[in-house]
Amino acid sequence: MKPTLLLLAAGMGSRYGGLKQLDGLGPNGETIMDYSIYDAIKAGFGKIVFVIRKDFEQEFRDKVLSKYEGHIPAELVFQSLDALPEGFDVPEGRQKPWGTNHAVLMAKDAIKEPFCVINCDDFYNRDAFMVIGKFLSELPEGAKNTYAMVGFRVGNTLSENGTVARGICSKDDNENLTTVVERTEIMRVNGAVCYKDEQGEWVAVDDNTPVSMNMWGFTPDYFEYSEAYFKEFLSDPKNIENLKAEFFIPLMVNKLIVEGTASVRVLDTTSKWFGVTYAADRQGTVDRIQQLINEGVYPQKLF
């Protein structure tokens, strides 16, 4: 069974107003998302599902979905603040969405096969899709509790224009994830990759240390765990009082690992991530895409 690609796009309108962030970085106005989908098709994915907000459905269908017709089946699912389990209400005053794992939950009825979750605004590169596509397509039919995460080498994920936030990963001797610790300030200091710790000190790590770029591989049983844990999350008074509390993917994954319910294989990739973390990153991203086109990795026009 061919795996599905789940793209988290619900934050689009709220962060940028309309779909302005569908910034054309390729020579024919291609977005970062377009390159991800092109790579996923090359890696053997059979379907794409977008999580978006209902209020820009028509604009999204016209500007985004239409271009993939004839290339790969595509579906939309919707994330909203009030998409909650029965018996739960939106806390008074809350406006912020419920986070990445809530977004994943919205695809429960659309996905019945192994699937990969990605952000829409990260350029993951072809090898990352090949690596996770291979893992998911080789899972035995009906597989459960065997997940994966693409572990990018931290030295391949930095910005030249400031610090970046990454989940620094630890793994055991079997290449399975043991912890993900979010570090919000990572950069090169005197040539070495460093993160700022809780005391404000810079701590050096090896360039090849795996980090999470929110590229996960799951099987459909993950939805059931997420549904159950979301009810626990919503039953915790501190998550109701904190109007910005979010139900993140690493929160769910960490629970499953700690309980011994699931294993998460850390898949190595040589891919060099890039994206537009800072406005100053834009031209560098345009140049790198053009370089990949010049090298024959991508055609001049994708779709």
CSV table of C-alpha atoms in Angstrom, one decimal:
chain,number,residue,atom,x,y,z
A,1,MET,CA,0.0,0.0,0.0
A,2,LYS,CA,1.4,3.4,-1.0
A,3,PRO,CA,1.8,5.8,2.0
A,4,THR,CA,0.0,9.1,2.2
A,5,LEU,CA,1.6,12.6,2.8
A,6,LEU,CA,-0.2,14.7,5.4
A,7,LEU,CA,0.6,18.4,5.1
A,8,LEU,CA,-0.1,20.7,8.1
A,9,ALA,CA,-1.3,23.9,6.5
A,10,ALA,CA,-4.0,25.2,9.0
A,11,GLY,CA,-1.7,28.0,10.3
A,12,MET,CA,-1.5,29.6,7.0
A,13,GLY,CA,-4.2,32.2,7.0
A,14,SER,CA,-3.8,33.1,10.7
A,15,ARG,CA,-0.1,33.8,10.5
A,16,TYR,CA,0.0,35.7,7.2
A,17,GLY,CA,-3.5,36.8,6.3
A,18,GLY,CA,-5.0,35.0,3.3
A,19,LEU,CA,-2.5,32.8,1.5
A,20,LYS,CA,0.3,35.4,1.1
A,21,GLN,CA,2.8,33.0,2.5
A,22,LEU,CA,2.4,30.8,-0.6
A,23,ASP,CA,5.4,32.7,-1.7
A,24,GLY,CA,6.7,31.7,-5.2
A,25,LEU,CA,10.4,30.8,-4.7
A,26,GLY,CA,10.8,28.6,-7.8
A,27,PRO,CA,11.2,30.1,-11.4
A,28,ASN,CA,7.5,29.6,-12.1
A,29,GLY,CA,6.1,30.7,-8.8
A,30,GLU,CA,6.6,27.2,-7.2
A,31,THR,CA,6.3,27.2,-3.4
A,32,ILE,CA,8.3,25.1,-0.9
A,33,MET,CA,5.2,22.9,-0.6
A,34,ASP,CA,5.2,22.2,-4.3
A,35,TYR,CA,8.7,20.8,-4.1
A,36,SER,CA,7.7,18.6,-1.1
A,37,ILE,CA,4.8,17.1,-3.1
A,38,TYR,CA,7.0,16.6,-6.2
A,39,ASP,CA,9.5,14.8,-4.0
A,40,ALA,CA,6.8,12.7,-2.3
A,41,ILE,CA,5.5,11.6,-5.7
A,42,LYS,CA,9.0,10.6,-6.7
A,43,ALA,CA,9.4,8.7,-3.4
A,44,GLY,CA,6.2,6.6,-4.1
A,45,PHE,CA,3.6,8.3,-2.1
A,46,GLY,CA,0.1,7.7,-3.4
A,47,LYS,CA,-2.1,10.5,-1.9
A,48,ILE,CA,-1.8,13.9,-0.3
A,49,VAL,CA,-4.0,15.3,2.5
A,50,PHE,CA,-3.9,18.9,3.6
A,51,VAL,CA,-5.1,20.1,7.0
A,52,ILE,CA,-6.4,23.7,6.5
A,53,ARG,CA,-8.8,26.1,8.0
A,54,LYS,CA,-12.4,26.0,6.6
A,55,ASP,CA,-12.4,29.8,6.0
A,56,PHE,CA,-9.9,29.6,3.1
A,57,GLU,CA,-11.1,26.4,1.5
A,58,GLN,CA,-12.2,27.9,-1.8
A,59,GLU,CA,-9.0,30.0,-2.2
A,60,PHE,CA,-6.9,26.9,-1.3
A,61,ARG,CA,-8.8,24.8,-3.8
A,62,ASP,CA,-8.3,27.4,-6.6
A,63,LYS,CA,-4.7,28.3,-5.9
A,64,VAL,CA,-3.2,25.1,-4.5
A,65,LEU,CA,-5.2,21.9,-5.1
A,66,SER,CA,-6.0,22.6,-8.7
A,67,LYS,CA,-2.3,22.3,-9.8
A,68,TYR,CA,-1.9,18.7,-8.5
A,69,GLU,CA,-4.9,17.4,-10.6
A,70,GLY,CA,-3.7,14.5,-12.7
A,71,HIS,CA,-0.5,14.1,-10.7
A,72,ILE,CA,-1.7,12.7,-7.4
A,73,PRO,CA,-5.0,12.3,-5.5
A,74,ALA,CA,-5.5,15.2,-3.0
A,75,GLU,CA,-8.0,15.7,-0.1
A,76,LEU,CA,-8.7,18.5,2.3
A,77,VAL,CA,-9.6,18.1,6.0
A,78,PHE,CA,-10.2,21.0,8.4
A,79,GLN,CA,-8.8,22.1,11.8
A,80,SER,CA,-11.0,24.3,13.9
A,81,LEU,CA,-10.9,25.5,17.5
A,82,ASP,CA,-14.2,23.7,18.3
A,83,ALA,CA,-13.2,20.3,16.8
A,84,LEU,CA,-13.2,18.7,20.2
A,85,PRO,CA,-14.3,15.3,21.6
A,86,GLU,CA,-17.9,15.0,22.8
A,87,GLY,CA,-18.3,16.6,26.2
A,88,PHE,CA,-15.6,19.2,25.8
A,89,ASP,CA,-16.1,22.9,25.0
A,90,VAL,CA,-13.7,25.7,23.9
A,91,PRO,CA,-12.4,27.5,27.0
A,92,GLU,CA,-13.7,31.1,27.2
A,93,GLY,CA,-11.2,33.5,25.7
A,94,ARG,CA,-9.2,30.9,23.8
A,95,GLN,CA,-8.3,31.9,20.2
A,96,LYS,CA,-5.2,29.9,19.5
A,97,PRO,CA,-5.5,26.5,17.7
A,98,TRP,CA,-4.8,23.3,19.6
A,99,GLY,CA,-1.5,22.5,18.0
A,100,THR,CA,0.2,20.1,15.6
A,101,ASN,CA,-1.2,16.8,17.0
A,102,HIS,CA,-4.7,18.2,17.0
A,103,ALA,CA,-4.2,19.0,13.3
A,104,VAL,CA,-3.0,15.4,12.7
A,105,LEU,CA,-6.2,14.1,14.4
A,106,MET,CA,-8.3,16.0,11.8
A,107,ALA,CA,-7.2,13.5,9.2
A,108,LYS,CA,-8.4,10.4,11.1
A,109,ASP,CA,-11.3,9.6,8.6
A,110,ALA,CA,-9.2,10.5,5.5
A,111,ILE,CA,-6.2,8.2,6.1
A,112,LYS,CA,-6.3,4.4,6.5
A,113,GLU,CA,-2.7,3.7,5.4
A,114,PRO,CA,0.8,4.5,6.7
A,115,PHE,CA,1.4,8.2,6.5
A,116,CYS,CA,4.1,10.9,6.8
A,117,VAL,CA,3.4,14.2,8.5
A,118,ILE,CA,5.3,17.4,7.4
A,119,ASN,CA,5.2,21.2,7.7
A,120,CYS,CA,4.3,23.1,4.6
A,121,ASP,CA,7.1,25.7,4.9
A,122,ASP,CA,10.2,23.5,5.3
A,123,PHE,CA,12.2,22.4,2.3
A,124,TYR,CA,13.1,18.8,3.3
A,125,ASN,CA,14.8,17.7,0.1
A,126,ARG,CA,14.4,14.5,-1.9
A,127,ASP,CA,16.4,12.1,0.2
A,128,ALA,CA,14.3,12.7,3.3
A,129,PHE,CA,11.1,11.6,1.4
A,130,MET,CA,12.9,8.6,-0.1
A,131,VAL,CA,14.0,7.5,3.4
A,132,ILE,CA,10.6,7.8,5.1
A,133,GLY,CA,8.7,6.6,2.0
A,134,LYS,CA,10.8,3.4,2.0
A,135,PHE,CA,10.2,2.8,5.7
A,136,LEU,CA,6.4,3.3,5.5
A,137,SER,CA,6.0,1.2,2.3
A,138,GLU,CA,7.9,-1.7,3.7
A,139,LEU,CA,5.8,-2.0,6.9
A,140,PRO,CA,3.8,-5.2,7.0
A,141,GLU,CA,0.1,-4.8,6.3
A,142,GLY,CA,-1.8,-4.0,9.5
A,143,ALA,CA,1.4,-2.9,11.3
A,144,LYS,CA,1.0,-1.0,14.6
A,145,ASN,CA,3.1,0.8,17.1
A,146,THR,CA,6.1,1.0,14.8
A,147,TYR,CA,6.7,4.7,13.8
A,148,ALA,CA,9.6,6.7,12.5
A,149,MET,CA,11.0,10.2,12.5
A,150,VAL,CA,13.5,11.6,9.9
A,151,GLY,CA,16.5,12.8,12.0
A,152,PHE,CA,18.1,15.6,10.1
A,153,ARG,CA,21.8,16.3,11.0
A,154,VAL,CA,21.7,19.5,13.0
A,155,GLY,CA,24.6,21.0,11.0
A,156,ASN,CA,22.4,20.7,7.9
A,157,THR,CA,19.5,22.7,9.3
A,158,LEU,CA,20.9,26.1,10.4
A,159,SER,CA,20.2,29.6,9.2
A,160,GLU,CA,23.0,32.0,8.3
A,161,ASN,CA,20.8,34.8,9.6
A,162,GLY,CA,20.1,33.9,13.2
A,163,THR,CA,19.2,31.2,15.6
A,164,VAL,CA,16.8,28.4,14.9
A,165,ALA,CA,14.6,26.2,17.1
A,166,ARG,CA,15.0,22.4,16.8
A,167,GLY,CA,14.1,19.3,18.7
A,168,ILE,CA,17.4,17.7,19.6
A,169,CYS,CA,17.1,13.9,19.7
A,170,SER,CA,18.6,11.1,21.6
A,171,LYS,CA,18.4,7.5,20.4
A,172,ASP,CA,19.3,4.0,21.7
A,173,ASP,CA,21.5,1.3,20.2
A,174,ASN,CA,18.7,0.2,18.0
A,175,GLU,CA,18.3,3.6,16.4
A,176,ASN,CA,15.0,4.2,18.2
A,177,LEU,CA,14.1,7.6,19.6
A,178,THR,CA,14.4,8.0,23.4
A,179,THR,CA,13.9,11.7,23.9
A,180,VAL,CA,13.3,14.9,22.0
A,181,VAL,CA,14.3,18.2,23.8
A,182,GLU,CA,13.1,21.4,22.1
A,183,ARG,CA,16.0,23.9,22.0
A,184,THR,CA,14.8,27.3,20.9
A,185,GLU,CA,18.2,28.9,20.1
A,186,ILE,CA,20.7,27.0,18.0
A,187,MET,CA,23.5,28.5,15.9
A,188,ARG,CA,27.2,28.2,15.1
A,189,VAL,CA,29.4,29.7,17.7
A,190,ASN,CA,33.1,29.9,16.8
A,191,GLY,CA,32.5,27.2,14.2
A,192,ALA,CA,30.7,24.7,16.4
A,193,VAL,CA,27.0,24.0,16.5
A,194,CYS,CA,25.7,25.1,19.9
A,195,TYR,CA,22.4,25.5,21.7
A,196,LYS,CA,21.6,27.8,24.6
A,197,ASP,CA,20.7,25.9,27.7
A,198,GLU,CA,18.3,26.8,30.6
A,199,GLN,CA,21.1,28.7,32.3
A,200,GLY,CA,21.8,30.8,29.2
A,201,GLU,CA,25.1,28.9,28.5
A,202,TRP,CA,26.0,27.8,24.9
A,203,VAL,CA,26.5,24.0,24.8
A,204,ALA,CA,28.3,22.5,21.8
A,205,VAL,CA,26.9,19.4,20.0
A,206,ASP,CA,28.3,17.4,17.1
A,207,ASP,CA,27.2,18.5,13.6
A,208,ASN,CA,25.6,15.0,13.0
A,209,THR,CA,23.4,15.1,16.1
A,210,PRO,CA,19.9,14.2,14.9
A,211,VAL,CA,17.2,16.8,15.2
A,212,SER,CA,13.4,16.7,14.5
A,213,MET,CA,12.1,18.9,11.7
A,214,ASN,CA,8.5,17.6,12.2
A,215,MET,CA,8.8,14.9,9.6
A,216,TRP,CA,7.1,11.9,11.2
A,217,GLY,CA,5.9,8.5,9.9
A,218,PHE,CA,2.9,6.8,11.6
A,219,THR,CA,0.4,4.1,11.0
A,220,PRO,CA,-3.4,4.7,11.5
A,221,ASP,CA,-3.4,3.3,15.1
A,222,TYR,CA,-1.7,6.6,16.0
A,223,PHE,CA,-5.0,8.4,15.6
A,224,GLU,CA,-6.6,6.3,18.4
A,225,TYR,CA,-3.8,7.1,20.8
A,226,SER,CA,-4.1,10.7,19.9
A,227,GLU,CA,-7.8,10.8,20.5
A,228,ALA,CA,-7.5,9.2,23.9
A,229,TYR,CA,-4.6,11.4,25.0
A,230,PHE,CA,-6.3,14.6,23.7
A,231,LYS,CA,-9.2,13.9,26.2
A,232,GLU,CA,-6.6,13.7,29.0
A,233,PHE,CA,-5.0,16.9,27.7
A,234,LEU,CA,-8.3,18.7,27.8
A,235,SER,CA,-9.2,17.3,31.2
A,236,ASP,CA,-6.0,18.9,32.8
A,237,PRO,CA,-7.0,22.2,34.4
A,238,LYS,CA,-3.7,23.8,33.6
A,239,ASN,CA,-4.2,23.2,29.8
A,240,ILE,CA,-7.6,24.9,30.1
A,241,GLU,CA,-6.3,27.8,32.1
A,242,ASN,CA,-3.4,28.4,29.8
A,243,LEU,CA,-5.2,29.7,26.7
A,244,LYS,CA,-2.1,29.0,24.6
A,245,ALA,CA,-1.5,25.4,25.7
A,246,GLU,CA,-0.9,23.2,22.6
A,247,PHE,CA,-1.2,19.5,21.9
A,248,PHE,CA,2.0,18.9,20.0
A,249,ILE,CA,3.2,15.8,18.1
A,250,PRO,CA,6.3,15.4,20.3
A,251,LEU,CA,4.1,15.4,23.4
A,252,MET,CA,2.1,12.4,22.1
A,253,VAL,CA,5.2,10.6,20.8
A,254,ASN,CA,7.0,11.0,24.0
A,255,LYS,CA,4.1,9.6,26.0
A,256,LEU,CA,4.0,6.5,23.7
A,257,ILE,CA,7.8,6.0,24.0
A,258,VAL,CA,7.9,6.4,27.8
A,259,GLU,CA,5.0,4.0,28.3
A,260,GLY,CA,6.6,1.4,25.9
A,261,THR,CA,3.5,1.5,23.7
A,262,ALA,CA,5.4,2.3,20.5
A,263,SER,CA,8.9,2.6,19.1
A,264,VAL,CA,10.0,5.5,16.8
A,265,ARG,CA,12.9,4.7,14.5
A,266,VAL,CA,15.2,7.6,13.8
A,267,LEU,CA,15.9,7.6,10.1
A,268,ASP,CA,19.2,9.3,9.0
A,269,THR,CA,19.1,11.6,6.0
A,270,THR,CA,21.8,13.4,4.1
A,271,SER,CA,19.2,16.1,3.1
A,272,LYS,CA,20.1,19.7,3.8
A,273,TRP,CA,17.0,21.4,5.1
A,274,PHE,CA,16.3,25.0,4.2
A,275,GLY,CA,13.5,27.4,4.7
A,276,VAL,CA,12.5,31.0,5.2
A,277,THR,CA,13.0,31.4,9.0
A,278,TYR,CA,14.0,35.0,8.5
A,279,ALA,CA,13.2,37.5,5.7
A,280,ALA,CA,16.9,37.5,4.9
A,281,ASP,CA,16.7,33.8,4.2
A,282,ARG,CA,14.5,34.3,1.1
A,283,GLN,CA,17.1,35.0,-1.5
A,284,GLY,CA,19.3,32.2,-0.4
A,285,THR,CA,16.4,29.8,-0.7
A,286,VAL,CA,15.6,31.1,-4.2
A,287,ASP,CA,19.2,30.6,-5.1
A,288,ARG,CA,19.4,27.1,-3.7
A,289,ILE,CA,16.3,26.0,-5.5
A,290,GLN,CA,17.7,27.4,-8.8
A,291,GLN,CA,21.0,25.5,-8.1
A,292,LEU,CA,19.0,22.2,-7.7
A,293,ILE,CA,17.3,22.9,-11.0
A,294,ASN,CA,20.6,23.6,-12.7
A,295,GLU,CA,21.9,20.3,-11.3
A,296,GLY,CA,18.9,18.5,-12.8
A,297,VAL,CA,17.3,17.5,-9.5
A,298,TYR,CA,14.1,19.3,-10.4
A,299,PRO,CA,12.6,20.4,-13.7
A,300,GLN,CA,12.3,24.1,-14.6
A,301,LYS,CA,8.5,23.7,-14.2
A,302,LEU,CA,7.1,21.2,-11.6
A,303,PHE,CA,3.4,20.8,-12.4
